Amino acid sequence: MKQQLLKTWTTSVFLAFLITNLTQAQPFRGCASGSERVPAVNAAFEKEILRLVNIERKKRGLRSLTWNEKMARAARYHAADMAHDDYFNHASFDKGGKQVCATFARIRKFGSGSAENIAAGGSTPAGTMRQWMNSPGHKKNILSVGAKSLGVGYYSKTGLRNKWRHYWVQNFSRETTNGRSGGSSSGGNSGSKTGKGRSKLSPTRSYRSNAIATLEIRNRTKGMLKGYWVDYKGREQFYFNLAPGKSHKQPTATKNLWIIKNAQGRVVRKIFMKKWFQLISIGRNQRGNGGGKMIRRNRSFSSTTKATLKIANRTPGKLMGYWVDQKGRERYYFTINQGETYTQNTFTKHLWRIKNARGKVVRRIFMKKQFVNRVIK
């Protein structure tokens, strides 16, 4: 009888131990082979990280990164491995703290990777991006000029015993891809394709897209404006009113079409969302001259809104950049050689004059936006 009770108790303990360890069991052992596939736990989180990265890059005049599905597989693999084996490191470790793979030995099993950021503990994409942007090394990877594409991995699983619960990985690549800001399993563009490539989208209706975007409209007219979303069948659906002098931010998606009408129902602007953020000002301020003409500015004005000026020199000679201060005095700042591109940190409401080697002004640039891109030929 005692022996039978002992066997039953031992079996129960063994089953409990087995269930606990199956929950915690590491999905992978040793170094990655590149064939591992971890499904996206939250694809929206991964897409949002890419969107936030491109917002930071756009502020500084850098090209947007595209989605790299190979790097996303590498990132998801590493995020899952850290969560299951309870470690936080760029290198791969098995349970018990044994290192089994160096960082790039693992990443390059999946594809061509150039850099990696990892984070843990943050439960939202915005919070995790703040962690990375507040760290000089991670920020450098996010704003790398050489990076062209990005894969993101997020992993969290109920029941795992680990320190941080939420694990995030960014894998950057210098490889150019055709991916958009989505975390789809295919990694390519949605929509039909032809034998010569992706078909063009006709801007007469909206198309389905998982890429989150924001449309900001500023009403600089003297009357009310109305915003209509054009659905997938070309039907207009009213969304918002916008009073004179006001701004409206409308959540939407890329590939969506919006129509802005005045109070009389006349179409004043059609906007097809090609980017993750578009700022549209409709009408002009009549302040100062009453005629709506462009005011010629000859000095900078005080502003605390940071901005970026990007200039590409396509002339046969050198160009020189001068900032015009608040009293109208020129101050030399930079020289751009033939064929080069230069990025200058500045503020909105600041005036810049670009001169050629003979001292002739070839372009006057008054910063109306937070990012201005000019090609001078």
Tab-separated table of C-alpha atoms in Angstrom:
chain	number	residue	atom	x	y	z
A	1	MET	CA	0.000	0.000	0.000
A	2	LYS	CA	2.802	2.398	0.946
A	3	GLN	CA	4.629	1.549	-2.247
A	4	GLN	CA	1.544	2.212	-4.329
A	5	LEU	CA	1.005	5.621	-2.697
A	6	LEU	CA	4.622	6.503	-3.306
A	7	LYS	CA	4.359	5.634	-6.987
A	8	THR	CA	1.202	7.741	-7.366
A	9	TRP	CA	2.822	10.736	-5.640
A	10	THR	CA	5.991	10.373	-7.726
A	11	THR	CA	3.958	10.236	-10.937
A	12	SER	CA	2.030	13.386	-9.969
A	13	VAL	CA	5.217	15.296	-9.179
A	14	PHE	CA	6.756	14.175	-12.468
A	15	LEU	CA	3.674	15.284	-14.435
A	16	ALA	CA	3.687	18.702	-12.726
A	17	PHE	CA	7.397	19.078	-13.454
A	18	LEU	CA	6.841	18.059	-17.087
A	19	ILE	CA	3.951	20.526	-17.605
A	20	THR	CA	5.952	23.411	-16.082
A	21	ASN	CA	8.982	22.712	-18.225
A	22	LEU	CA	6.980	22.272	-21.405
A	23	THR	CA	5.623	25.793	-20.825
A	24	GLN	CA	9.125	27.154	-20.296
A	25	ALA	CA	10.850	24.881	-22.828
A	26	GLN	CA	13.201	26.656	-25.169
A	27	PRO	CA	11.951	26.432	-28.757
A	28	PHE	CA	15.493	26.301	-30.199
A	29	ARG	CA	18.837	24.856	-29.123
A	30	GLY	CA	22.296	25.755	-30.343
A	31	CYS	CA	22.978	28.278	-33.074
A	32	ALA	CA	20.246	29.190	-35.559
A	33	SER	CA	20.181	27.465	-38.929
A	34	GLY	CA	18.176	30.204	-40.670
A	35	SER	CA	15.226	27.890	-41.347
A	36	GLU	CA	13.483	28.713	-38.049
A	37	ARG	CA	10.162	30.522	-38.314
A	38	VAL	CA	8.637	32.293	-35.308
A	39	PRO	CA	5.131	33.615	-36.076
A	40	ALA	CA	4.570	37.299	-35.334
A	41	VAL	CA	3.112	37.648	-31.830
A	42	ASN	CA	1.933	41.193	-32.577
A	43	ALA	CA	2.515	42.286	-36.175
A	44	ALA	CA	0.996	45.715	-35.462
A	45	PHE	CA	3.703	46.381	-32.851
A	46	GLU	CA	6.405	45.469	-35.372
A	47	LYS	CA	4.894	47.727	-38.047
A	48	GLU	CA	4.631	50.581	-35.571
A	49	ILE	CA	8.336	50.332	-34.693
A	50	LEU	CA	9.234	50.691	-38.374
A	51	ARG	CA	6.879	53.672	-38.691
A	52	LEU	CA	8.441	55.372	-35.654
A	53	VAL	CA	11.953	54.707	-36.958
A	54	ASN	CA	11.096	56.376	-40.252
A	55	ILE	CA	9.593	59.389	-38.471
A	56	GLU	CA	12.906	59.902	-36.661
A	57	ARG	CA	14.851	59.480	-39.907
A	58	LYS	CA	12.604	61.869	-41.812
A	59	LYS	CA	13.170	64.584	-39.189
A	60	ARG	CA	16.860	64.453	-40.057
A	61	GLY	CA	16.490	64.238	-43.826
A	62	LEU	CA	17.354	60.533	-44.044
A	63	ARG	CA	15.719	58.092	-46.431
A	64	SER	CA	12.999	55.845	-45.011
A	65	LEU	CA	13.758	52.196	-44.312
A	66	THR	CA	11.707	49.482	-46.015
A	67	TRP	CA	10.496	46.247	-44.449
A	68	ASN	CA	12.963	43.348	-44.668
A	69	GLU	CA	11.213	40.034	-44.034
A	70	LYS	CA	14.470	38.069	-43.734
A	71	MET	CA	15.627	40.401	-40.968
A	72	ALA	CA	12.171	40.167	-39.350
A	73	ARG	CA	12.587	36.378	-39.130
A	74	ALA	CA	16.013	36.852	-37.546
A	75	ALA	CA	14.590	39.401	-35.097
A	76	ARG	CA	11.586	37.272	-34.097
A	77	TYR	CA	13.832	34.263	-33.597
A	78	HIS	CA	16.145	36.164	-31.249
A	79	ALA	CA	13.291	37.809	-29.311
A	80	ALA	CA	11.660	34.404	-28.741
A	81	ASP	CA	14.974	32.784	-27.781
A	82	MET	CA	15.708	35.488	-25.176
A	83	ALA	CA	12.204	35.162	-23.712
A	84	HIS	CA	12.291	31.346	-23.435
A	85	ASP	CA	15.860	31.033	-22.192
A	86	ASP	CA	15.642	34.095	-19.921
A	87	TYR	CA	18.655	36.123	-21.053
A	88	PHE	CA	19.252	39.555	-22.572
A	89	ASN	CA	22.202	39.714	-24.937
A	90	HIS	CA	23.054	40.186	-28.615
A	91	ALA	CA	24.750	36.781	-28.657
A	92	SER	CA	22.588	33.636	-28.419
A	93	PHE	CA	22.526	31.540	-25.239
A	94	ASP	CA	20.964	28.205	-24.342
A	95	LYS	CA	19.271	27.528	-21.010
A	96	GLY	CA	21.871	27.594	-18.256
A	97	GLY	CA	23.875	30.507	-19.672
A	98	LYS	CA	25.908	28.704	-22.329
A	99	GLN	CA	26.737	30.928	-25.322
A	100	VAL	CA	26.032	29.050	-28.537
A	101	CYS	CA	26.195	31.712	-31.255
A	102	ALA	CA	27.720	35.149	-31.877
A	103	THR	CA	25.453	37.991	-32.971
A	104	PHE	CA	26.237	38.166	-36.679
A	105	ALA	CA	26.824	34.433	-36.962
A	106	ARG	CA	23.126	34.132	-36.087
A	107	ILE	CA	21.765	37.108	-38.062
A	108	ARG	CA	23.532	36.157	-41.278
A	109	LYS	CA	22.003	32.693	-41.238
A	110	PHE	CA	18.760	34.501	-42.132
A	111	GLY	CA	20.090	37.232	-44.452
A	112	SER	CA	22.386	40.212	-44.878
A	113	GLY	CA	22.349	42.122	-41.578
A	114	SER	CA	24.400	45.193	-40.684
A	115	ALA	CA	23.353	46.128	-37.120
A	116	GLU	CA	21.084	45.087	-34.272
A	117	ASN	CA	19.199	46.822	-31.456
A	118	ILE	CA	17.567	44.904	-28.610
A	119	ALA	CA	15.317	46.079	-25.779
A	120	ALA	CA	13.320	44.449	-23.009
A	121	GLY	CA	10.655	45.392	-20.491
A	122	GLY	CA	8.735	47.965	-22.528
A	123	SER	CA	5.153	46.980	-23.301
A	124	THR	CA	4.537	49.482	-26.141
A	125	PRO	CA	6.336	50.408	-29.388
A	126	ALA	CA	6.468	54.101	-28.404
A	127	GLY	CA	8.074	53.360	-25.030
A	128	THR	CA	10.613	51.013	-26.579
A	129	MET	CA	11.516	53.589	-29.241
A	130	ARG	CA	12.145	56.137	-26.476
A	131	GLN	CA	14.528	53.666	-24.825
A	132	TRP	CA	16.473	53.282	-28.054
A	133	MET	CA	16.494	56.982	-28.975
A	134	ASN	CA	17.785	57.881	-25.492
A	135	SER	CA	20.764	55.560	-25.969
A	136	PRO	CA	23.533	56.972	-28.254
A	137	GLY	CA	24.580	53.576	-29.640
A	138	HIS	CA	21.054	52.445	-30.451
A	139	LYS	CA	20.165	55.862	-31.864
A	140	LYS	CA	23.198	55.679	-34.165
A	141	ASN	CA	21.898	52.413	-35.660
A	142	ILE	CA	18.408	53.868	-36.163
A	143	LEU	CA	19.808	56.950	-37.940
A	144	SER	CA	22.508	55.125	-39.920
A	145	VAL	CA	22.970	56.580	-43.403
A	146	GLY	CA	23.949	53.157	-44.770
A	147	ALA	CA	20.840	51.321	-43.524
A	148	LYS	CA	18.224	50.676	-46.197
A	149	SER	CA	15.825	48.145	-44.658
A	150	LEU	CA	14.710	46.846	-41.276
A	151	GLY	CA	13.115	43.767	-39.728
A	152	VAL	CA	11.481	43.928	-36.290
A	153	GLY	CA	10.684	41.160	-33.828
A	154	TYR	CA	8.486	41.392	-30.727
A	155	TYR	CA	7.881	38.460	-28.368
A	156	SER	CA	5.911	37.990	-25.157
A	157	LYS	CA	4.239	34.830	-23.885
A	158	THR	CA	2.092	34.248	-20.813
A	159	GLY	CA	3.473	31.595	-18.444
A	160	LEU	CA	7.161	32.032	-19.256
A	161	ARG	CA	9.480	32.620	-16.294
A	162	ASN	CA	11.800	35.408	-17.399
A	163	LYS	CA	12.972	38.747	-16.083
A	164	TRP	CA	11.555	41.183	-18.627
A	165	ARG	CA	8.405	39.613	-20.179
A	166	HIS	CA	8.502	41.846	-23.309
A	167	TYR	CA	11.418	41.403	-25.754
A	168	TRP	CA	12.152	43.558	-28.807
A	169	VAL	CA	14.726	43.208	-31.603
A	170	GLN	CA	15.602	45.424	-34.578
A	171	ASN	CA	17.786	43.925	-37.323
A	172	PHE	CA	19.045	46.471	-39.861
A	173	SER	CA	20.342	45.718	-43.349
A	174	ARG	CA	22.129	47.584	-46.132
A	175	GLU	CA	20.085	45.519	-48.565
A	176	THR	CA	17.406	47.313	-50.596
A	177	THR	CA	14.005	45.643	-50.465
A	178	ASN	CA	10.597	46.284	-51.992
A	179	GLY	CA	8.849	45.802	-48.652
A	180	ARG	CA	6.619	48.486	-47.173
A	181	SER	CA	6.031	49.155	-43.490
A	182	GLY	CA	4.065	45.965	-42.931
A	183	GLY	CA	4.981	42.798	-41.081
A	184	SER	CA	3.241	40.431	-43.455
A	185	SER	CA	4.661	36.981	-43.931
A	186	SER	CA	5.391	37.662	-47.572
A	187	GLY	CA	7.296	40.873	-46.842
A	188	GLY	CA	6.338	42.319	-50.220
A	189	ASN	CA	3.933	44.950	-51.450
A	190	SER	CA	0.240	44.260	-51.387
A	191	GLY	CA	-1.711	44.640	-54.591
A	192	SER	CA	-1.531	42.966	-57.978
A	193	LYS	CA	1.642	42.659	-60.003
A	194	THR	CA	2.374	42.559	-63.690
A	195	GLY	CA	5.212	40.876	-65.525
A	196	LYS	CA	7.188	44.154	-65.446
A	197	GLY	CA	6.613	44.849	-61.744
A	198	ARG	CA	3.988	46.266	-59.417
A	199	SER	CA	0.957	47.796	-61.127
A	200	LYS	CA	0.286	51.493	-60.592
A	201	LEU	CA	-2.544	52.453	-58.267
A	202	SER	CA	-5.153	54.742	-59.734
A	203	PRO	CA	-5.841	57.610	-57.268
A	204	THR	CA	-9.620	57.484	-57.810
A	205	ARG	CA	-10.395	55.338	-54.762
A	206	SER	CA	-8.778	53.887	-51.645
A	207	TYR	CA	-6.893	50.584	-51.593
A	208	ARG	CA	-6.524	48.207	-48.673
A	209	SER	CA	-3.353	48.686	-46.624
A	210	ASN	CA	-2.102	47.666	-43.169
A	211	ALA	CA	0.401	50.546	-42.990
A	212	ILE	CA	-0.862	53.038	-40.409
A	213	ALA	CA	-0.625	56.716	-41.442
A	214	THR	CA	-1.650	60.203	-40.330
A	215	LEU	CA	-3.073	62.999	-42.465
A	216	GLU	CA	-2.847	66.515	-41.014
A	217	ILE	CA	-4.909	69.258	-42.659
A	218	ARG	CA	-4.488	72.977	-41.905
A	219	ASN	CA	-7.294	75.301	-42.944
A	220	ARG	CA	-5.785	78.608	-44.100
A	221	THR	CA	-8.933	79.658	-45.954
A	222	LYS	CA	-11.656	81.965	-44.620
A	223	GLY	CA	-14.377	79.304	-44.720
A	224	MET	CA	-15.245	75.842	-43.406
A	225	LEU	CA	-13.634	72.777	-44.987
A	226	LYS	CA	-15.075	69.244	-45.032
A	227	GLY	CA	-13.097	65.993	-45.212
A	228	TYR	CA	-14.352	62.916	-47.059
A	229	TRP	CA	-12.775	59.468	-47.224
A	230	VAL	CA	-13.215	57.725	-50.582
A	231	ASP	CA	-13.802	54.017	-49.909
A	232	TYR	CA	-12.610	50.983	-51.902
A	233	LYS	CA	-15.534	51.326	-54.331
A	234	GLY	CA	-15.014	55.044	-54.933
A	235	ARG	CA	-17.860	56.215	-52.651
A	236	GLU	CA	-17.341	59.365	-50.553
A	237	GLN	CA	-17.907	59.117	-46.793
A	238	PHE	CA	-17.967	62.281	-44.655
A	239	TYR	CA	-15.458	62.293	-41.760
A	240	PHE	CA	-14.746	65.781	-40.394
A	241	ASN	CA	-15.387	69.537	-40.459
A	242	LEU	CA	-12.459	71.950	-40.199
A	243	ALA	CA	-13.009	75.563	-39.144
A	244	PRO	CA	-10.875	78.455	-40.499
A	245	GLY	CA	-7.447	78.695	-38.854
A	246	LYS	CA	-7.713	75.217	-37.305
A	247	SER	CA	-5.801	71.957	-37.890
A	248	HIS	CA	-7.093	68.385	-37.926
A	249	LYS	CA	-5.130	65.118	-37.597
A	250	GLN	CA	-6.907	62.184	-39.208
A	251	PRO	CA	-5.780	58.569	-38.571
A	252	THR	CA	-5.823	56.672	-41.863
A	253	ALA	CA	-3.671	54.219	-43.821
A	254	THR	CA	-1.392	54.478	-46.814
A	255	LYS	CA	-3.110	53.957	-50.186
A	256	ASN	CA	-6.215	55.761	-48.883
A	257	LEU	CA	-7.798	58.635	-50.799
A	258	TRP	CA	-9.209	61.761	-49.126
A	259	ILE	CA	-11.145	64.624	-50.685
A	260	ILE	CA	-11.340	68.070	-49.078
A	261	LYS	CA	-14.268	70.299	-50.047
A	262	ASN	CA	-15.209	73.888	-49.229
A	263	ALA	CA	-18.542	74.988	-47.748
A	264	GLN	CA	-20.056	75.179	-51.252
A	265	GLY	CA	-19.168	71.523	-51.935
A	266	ARG	CA	-16.396	72.274	-54.425
A	267	VAL	CA	-13.370	69.967	-54.284
A	268	VAL	CA	-10.320	71.996	-53.237
A	269	ARG	CA	-7.834	69.131	-52.729
A	270	LYS	CA	-7.492	65.405	-53.414
A	271	ILE	CA	-4.956	63.598	-51.227
A	272	PHE	CA	-3.770	60.052	-51.955
A	273	MET	CA	-1.781	58.781	-48.970
A	274	LYS	CA	1.631	57.743	-50.293
A	275	LYS	CA	3.522	58.318	-47.027
A	276	TRP	CA	3.062	57.494	-43.348
A	277	PHE	CA	2.578	61.213	-42.600
A	278	GLN	CA	1.344	63.987	-44.865
A	279	LEU	CA	0.872	67.627	-43.873
A	280	ILE	CA	-1.371	69.642	-46.185
A	281	SER	CA	-2.063	73.379	-45.834
A	282	ILE	CA	-5.046	74.611	-47.788
A	283	GLY	CA	-5.241	78.336	-48.598
A	284	ARG	CA	-2.899	81.159	-47.605
A	285	ASN	CA	-2.694	83.525	-44.677
A	286	GLN	CA	-3.936	86.936	-45.782
A	287	ARG	CA	-2.028	88.593	-42.948
A	288	GLY	CA	0.108	91.636	-43.757
A	289	ASN	CA	-0.825	92.444	-47.364
A	290	GLY	CA	-4.414	91.384	-47.812
A	291	GLY	CA	-3.759	90.231	-51.355
A	292	GLY	CA	-2.536	86.734	-50.657
A	293	LYS	CA	0.827	87.366	-52.327
A	294	MET	CA	4.012	85.728	-51.111
A	295	ILE	CA	5.704	87.954	-48.538
A	296	ARG	CA	9.384	88.401	-49.402
A	297	ARG	CA	11.330	87.788	-46.195
A	298	ASN	CA	14.803	89.240	-45.712
A	299	ARG	CA	15.671	87.960	-42.236
A	300	SER	CA	15.087	85.082	-39.814
A	301	PHE	CA	12.421	85.136	-37.119
A	302	SER	CA	12.597	83.685	-33.615
A	303	SER	CA	11.418	80.075	-33.359
A	304	THR	CA	11.890	77.096	-31.024
A	305	THR	CA	10.703	74.491	-33.545
A	306	LYS	CA	13.673	72.459	-34.760
A	307	ALA	CA	13.949	71.848	-38.492
A	308	THR	CA	16.268	70.273	-41.054
A	309	LEU	CA	17.440	71.739	-44.366
A	310	LYS	CA	18.795	69.277	-46.954
A	311	ILE	CA	20.543	70.608	-50.069
A	312	ALA	CA	21.857	68.631	-53.037
A	313	ASN	CA	24.441	70.429	-55.233
A	314	ARG	CA	23.903	69.492	-58.893
A	315	THR	CA	25.703	72.576	-60.240
A	316	PRO	CA	29.176	72.378	-61.860
A	317	GLY	CA	30.814	74.235	-58.945
A	318	LYS	CA	30.785	74.793	-55.191
A	319	LEU	CA	27.878	76.231	-53.253
A	320	MET	CA	28.077	78.121	-49.960
A	321	GLY	CA	25.351	78.391	-47.350
A	322	TYR	CA	24.692	81.511	-45.281
A	323	TRP	CA	22.241	81.856	-42.422
A	324	VAL	CA	20.537	85.271	-42.286
A	325	ASP	CA	20.060	86.243	-38.638
A	326	GLN	CA	17.167	88.111	-37.014
A	327	LYS	CA	18.728	91.465	-37.981
A	328	GLY	CA	19.291	90.518	-41.634
A	329	ARG	CA	23.043	89.856	-41.328
A	330	GLU	CA	24.537	86.923	-43.273
A	331	ARG	CA	26.637	84.342	-41.444
A	332	TYR	CA	28.607	81.713	-43.348
A	333	TYR	CA	27.817	78.124	-42.296
A	334	PHE	CA	28.815	75.525	-44.924
A	335	THR	CA	30.264	74.704	-48.344
A	336	ILE	CA	28.856	71.964	-50.607
A	337	ASN	CA	31.090	70.544	-53.324
A	338	GLN	CA	29.769	69.546	-56.744
A	339	GLY	CA	27.628	66.388	-56.570
A	340	GLU	CA	27.436	66.366	-52.758
A	341	THR	CA	24.412	66.548	-50.437
A	342	TYR	CA	24.480	68.462	-47.160
A	343	THR	CA	22.103	68.412	-44.181
A	344	GLN	CA	21.885	71.473	-41.891
A	345	ASN	CA	20.096	71.617	-38.532
A	346	THR	CA	18.073	74.827	-38.200
A	347	PHE	CA	14.685	76.133	-37.027
A	348	THR	CA	11.444	77.014	-38.743
A	349	LYS	CA	11.087	80.736	-39.678
A	350	HIS	CA	14.829	80.893	-40.424
A	351	LEU	CA	16.179	82.269	-43.688
A	352	TRP	CA	19.091	80.718	-45.628
A	353	ARG	CA	20.842	82.047	-48.726
A	354	ILE	CA	22.758	79.720	-51.031
A	355	LYS	CA	25.462	81.330	-53.163
A	356	ASN	CA	27.712	80.075	-55.951
A	357	ALA	CA	31.513	80.484	-56.085
A	358	ARG	CA	31.140	84.005	-57.541
A	359	GLY	CA	28.992	85.098	-54.575
A	360	LYS	CA	25.730	85.250	-56.532
A	361	VAL	CA	22.600	84.182	-54.626
A	362	VAL	CA	21.186	81.130	-56.422
A	363	ARG	CA	18.489	80.204	-53.873
A	364	ARG	CA	16.711	81.805	-50.916
A	365	ILE	CA	15.151	79.297	-48.540
A	366	PHE	CA	12.768	80.380	-45.778
A	367	MET	CA	12.028	77.432	-43.484
A	368	LYS	CA	8.250	77.018	-43.472
A	369	LYS	CA	8.372	73.338	-42.568
A	370	GLN	CA	10.362	71.111	-40.232
A	371	PHE	CA	12.010	69.447	-43.228
A	372	VAL	CA	12.932	71.145	-46.491
A	373	ASN	CA	14.709	69.331	-49.330
A	374	ARG	CA	16.164	71.359	-52.201
A	375	VAL	CA	18.088	70.264	-55.296
A	376	ILE	CA	20.065	73.122	-56.828
A	377	LYS	CA	21.006	72.684	-60.492
